């Protein structure tokens, strides 16, 4: 059974940085994409970033490109989201997700992802 456990959320001032971690277990993720989504109160769960586990190719939402970096540590089965230059509008619950894609395209639609973590709150104060 796949388990995704996020950590690293918290409260930070605008302009600050946070690093989120997602520990993955339950299977080999070589044919998976790993991603981060976020959901603010009353809003949809939006794509933030994704990485192909084997190739390491990365994908970002326009709103975070240049500020956020996704990376994975295969030895630790962990995915990270380094968030810099945080803005109040980045405030949301951040979810780690896994999607079996093999050689297919990375999906930005949250409905197409297979597994989810429980989420971690990120709050950016102005």
PDB file of C-alpha atoms in Angstrom:
ATOM      1  CA  UNK A   1       0.000   0.000   0.000  1.00  0.00           C
ATOM      2  CA  UNK A   2       1.374   3.388  -1.007  1.00  0.00           C
ATOM      3  CA  UNK A   3       1.917   5.885   1.772  1.00  0.00           C
ATOM      4  CA  UNK A   4       2.901   9.506   1.318  1.00  0.00           C
ATOM      5  CA  UNK A   5       3.754  11.484   4.435  1.00  0.00           C
ATOM      6  CA  UNK A   6       4.383  15.223   4.192  1.00  0.00           C
ATOM      7  CA  UNK A   7       6.289  17.354   6.655  1.00  0.00           C
ATOM      8  CA  UNK A   8       7.887  20.780   6.854  1.00  0.00           C
ATOM      9  CA  UNK A   9       4.930  23.130   6.719  1.00  0.00           C
ATOM     10  CA  UNK A  10       4.593  26.100   9.023  1.00  0.00           C
ATOM     11  CA  UNK A  11       4.299  29.845   9.378  1.00  0.00           C
ATOM     12  CA  UNK A  12       6.749  32.109   7.556  1.00  0.00           C
ATOM     13  CA  UNK A  13       6.926  35.785   6.700  1.00  0.00           C
ATOM     14  CA  UNK A  14       6.610  36.986   3.143  1.00  0.00           C
ATOM     15  CA  UNK A  15       9.935  36.691   1.358  1.00  0.00           C
ATOM     16  CA  UNK A  16      10.976  33.746   3.494  1.00  0.00           C
ATOM     17  CA  UNK A  17      11.630  30.114   2.633  1.00  0.00           C
ATOM     18  CA  UNK A  18      10.342  26.689   3.588  1.00  0.00           C
ATOM     19  CA  UNK A  19      11.184  23.177   2.487  1.00  0.00           C
ATOM     20  CA  UNK A  20       8.487  20.517   2.370  1.00  0.00           C
ATOM     21  CA  UNK A  21       9.324  16.819   2.420  1.00  0.00           C
ATOM     22  CA  UNK A  22       7.281  13.837   1.264  1.00  0.00           C
ATOM     23  CA  UNK A  23       8.370  10.385   2.400  1.00  0.00           C
ATOM     24  CA  UNK A  24       7.024   7.736   0.016  1.00  0.00           C
ATOM     25  CA  UNK A  25       6.686   4.024   0.745  1.00  0.00           C
ATOM     26  CA  UNK A  26       4.823   0.948  -0.385  1.00  0.00           C
ATOM     27  CA  UNK A  27       6.238   0.303  -3.830  1.00  0.00           C
ATOM     28  CA  UNK A  28       8.931   1.138  -6.347  1.00  0.00           C
ATOM     29  CA  UNK A  29       8.288   4.562  -7.823  1.00  0.00           C
ATOM     30  CA  UNK A  30      10.410   4.278 -10.947  1.00  0.00           C
ATOM     31  CA  UNK A  31       7.367   4.576 -13.274  1.00  0.00           C
ATOM     32  CA  UNK A  32       5.767   7.339 -11.277  1.00  0.00           C
ATOM     33  CA  UNK A  33       5.614  11.077 -11.275  1.00  0.00           C
ATOM     34  CA  UNK A  34       5.678  12.694  -7.860  1.00  0.00           C
ATOM     35  CA  UNK A  35       4.021  16.017  -7.401  1.00  0.00           C
ATOM     36  CA  UNK A  36       2.898  18.776  -5.114  1.00  0.00           C
ATOM     37  CA  UNK A  37      -0.516  20.387  -5.193  1.00  0.00           C
ATOM     38  CA  UNK A  38      -1.997  23.059  -2.967  1.00  0.00           C
ATOM     39  CA  UNK A  39      -5.452  24.016  -1.847  1.00  0.00           C
ATOM     40  CA  UNK A  40      -6.461  27.309  -0.294  1.00  0.00           C
ATOM     41  CA  UNK A  41      -9.778  27.625   1.579  1.00  0.00           C
ATOM     42  CA  UNK A  42     -12.697  27.659  -0.820  1.00  0.00           C
ATOM     43  CA  UNK A  43     -10.524  26.977  -3.853  1.00  0.00           C
ATOM     44  CA  UNK A  44      -9.635  24.056  -6.082  1.00  0.00           C
ATOM     45  CA  UNK A  45      -6.615  21.844  -5.467  1.00  0.00           C
ATOM     46  CA  UNK A  46      -4.061  23.281  -7.881  1.00  0.00           C
ATOM     47  CA  UNK A  47      -0.952  21.826  -9.432  1.00  0.00           C
ATOM     48  CA  UNK A  48       2.301  23.276  -8.100  1.00  0.00           C
ATOM     49  CA  UNK A  49       5.170  21.099  -9.319  1.00  0.00           C
ATOM     50  CA  UNK A  50       6.032  17.566 -10.412  1.00  0.00           C
ATOM     51  CA  UNK A  51       9.065  15.413 -11.096  1.00  0.00           C
ATOM     52  CA  UNK A  52       9.487  12.181 -13.022  1.00  0.00           C
ATOM     53  CA  UNK A  53      11.000   9.777 -10.562  1.00  0.00           C
ATOM     54  CA  UNK A  54      13.505   8.107 -12.886  1.00  0.00           C
ATOM     55  CA  UNK A  55      14.332  10.840 -15.400  1.00  0.00           C
ATOM     56  CA  UNK A  56      14.238  13.695 -12.930  1.00  0.00           C
ATOM     57  CA  UNK A  57      12.403  15.980 -15.373  1.00  0.00           C
ATOM     58  CA  UNK A  58      10.613  18.779 -13.558  1.00  0.00           C
ATOM     59  CA  UNK A  59       7.431  20.719 -14.225  1.00  0.00           C
ATOM     60  CA  UNK A  60       6.101  23.854 -12.542  1.00  0.00           C
ATOM     61  CA  UNK A  61       3.006  25.979 -12.416  1.00  0.00           C
ATOM     62  CA  UNK A  62       3.615  29.457 -13.815  1.00  0.00           C
ATOM     63  CA  UNK A  63       2.823  30.984 -10.432  1.00  0.00           C
ATOM     64  CA  UNK A  64       5.779  29.277  -8.737  1.00  0.00           C
ATOM     65  CA  UNK A  65       8.336  28.869 -11.518  1.00  0.00           C
ATOM     66  CA  UNK A  66      11.615  30.465 -10.520  1.00  0.00           C
ATOM     67  CA  UNK A  67      10.696  30.476  -6.816  1.00  0.00           C
ATOM     68  CA  UNK A  68      10.006  26.796  -6.052  1.00  0.00           C
ATOM     69  CA  UNK A  69      12.198  23.797  -6.763  1.00  0.00           C
ATOM     70  CA  UNK A  70      11.116  20.152  -6.697  1.00  0.00           C
ATOM     71  CA  UNK A  71      13.680  17.420  -6.198  1.00  0.00           C
ATOM     72  CA  UNK A  72      13.831  13.782  -5.182  1.00  0.00           C
ATOM     73  CA  UNK A  73      16.257  11.609  -3.256  1.00  0.00           C
ATOM     74  CA  UNK A  74      15.905   8.089  -4.617  1.00  0.00           C
ATOM     75  CA  UNK A  75      17.922   6.544  -1.803  1.00  0.00           C
ATOM     76  CA  UNK A  76      15.542   7.995   0.776  1.00  0.00           C
ATOM     77  CA  UNK A  77      12.371   7.654  -1.343  1.00  0.00           C
ATOM     78  CA  UNK A  78      11.684  11.287  -0.535  1.00  0.00           C
ATOM     79  CA  UNK A  79      10.504  14.226  -2.609  1.00  0.00           C
ATOM     80  CA  UNK A  80      11.195  17.811  -1.599  1.00  0.00           C
ATOM     81  CA  UNK A  81       9.682  21.162  -2.447  1.00  0.00           C
ATOM     82  CA  UNK A  82      12.012  24.058  -1.745  1.00  0.00           C
ATOM     83  CA  UNK A  83       9.956  27.247  -1.600  1.00  0.00           C
ATOM     84  CA  UNK A  84      11.705  30.613  -1.759  1.00  0.00           C
ATOM     85  CA  UNK A  85      10.451  34.186  -1.958  1.00  0.00           C
ATOM     86  CA  UNK A  86       7.161  33.106  -0.440  1.00  0.00           C
ATOM     87  CA  UNK A  87       4.119  35.320  -0.887  1.00  0.00           C
ATOM     88  CA  UNK A  88       0.882  35.512   1.102  1.00  0.00           C
ATOM     89  CA  UNK A  89      -0.920  34.017  -1.883  1.00  0.00           C
ATOM     90  CA  UNK A  90       1.174  30.851  -1.437  1.00  0.00           C
ATOM     91  CA  UNK A  91      -0.778  30.170   1.761  1.00  0.00           C
ATOM     92  CA  UNK A  92      -2.524  26.799   1.415  1.00  0.00           C
ATOM     93  CA  UNK A  93      -2.511  23.186   2.456  1.00  0.00           C
ATOM     94  CA  UNK A  94       0.180  21.482   0.388  1.00  0.00           C
ATOM     95  CA  UNK A  95      -0.342  17.892  -0.692  1.00  0.00           C
ATOM     96  CA  UNK A  96       2.157  15.377  -1.975  1.00  0.00           C
ATOM     97  CA  UNK A  97       0.874  13.041  -4.700  1.00  0.00           C
ATOM     98  CA  UNK A  98       2.014  10.107  -6.830  1.00  0.00           C
ATOM     99  CA  UNK A  99       0.837   9.207 -10.323  1.00  0.00           C
ATOM    100  CA  UNK A 100       1.729   6.093 -12.318  1.00  0.00           C
ATOM    101  CA  UNK A 101       2.616   7.496 -15.751  1.00  0.00           C
ATOM    102  CA  UNK A 102       5.383   5.227 -17.117  1.00  0.00           C
ATOM    103  CA  UNK A 103       6.434   7.195 -20.242  1.00  0.00           C
ATOM    104  CA  UNK A 104       3.256   9.255 -20.466  1.00  0.00           C
ATOM    105  CA  UNK A 105       2.693  12.939 -19.831  1.00  0.00           C
ATOM    106  CA  UNK A 106       2.728  14.467 -16.387  1.00  0.00           C
ATOM    107  CA  UNK A 107      -0.819  15.415 -15.421  1.00  0.00           C
ATOM    108  CA  UNK A 108      -1.640  18.761 -13.873  1.00  0.00           C
ATOM    109  CA  UNK A 109      -5.246  17.704 -13.190  1.00  0.00           C
ATOM    110  CA  UNK A 110      -5.430  16.527  -9.588  1.00  0.00           C
ATOM    111  CA  UNK A 111      -8.239  14.108 -10.476  1.00  0.00           C
ATOM    112  CA  UNK A 112      -5.811  11.997 -12.476  1.00  0.00           C
ATOM    113  CA  UNK A 113      -3.328  11.389  -9.665  1.00  0.00           C
ATOM    114  CA  UNK A 114      -3.402   8.055  -7.888  1.00  0.00           C
ATOM    115  CA  UNK A 115      -2.162   8.574  -4.339  1.00  0.00           C
ATOM    116  CA  UNK A 116      -2.211  11.448  -1.868  1.00  0.00           C
ATOM    117  CA  UNK A 117      -0.658  12.441   1.407  1.00  0.00           C
ATOM    118  CA  UNK A 118      -2.574  14.010   4.258  1.00  0.00           C
ATOM    119  CA  UNK A 119      -1.367  17.541   3.558  1.00  0.00           C
ATOM    120  CA  UNK A 120       0.700  20.099   5.443  1.00  0.00           C
ATOM    121  CA  UNK A 121      -0.287  23.707   6.137  1.00  0.00           C
ATOM    122  CA  UNK A 122       1.852  26.546   4.808  1.00  0.00           C
ATOM    123  CA  UNK A 123       0.967  30.034   5.988  1.00  0.00           C
ATOM    124  CA  UNK A 124       2.752  33.117   4.670  1.00  0.00           C
ATOM    125  CA  UNK A 125       2.171  36.324   6.607  1.00  0.00           C
ATOM    126  CA  UNK A 126       2.450  39.740   5.020  1.00  0.00           C
TER     127      UNK A 126
END
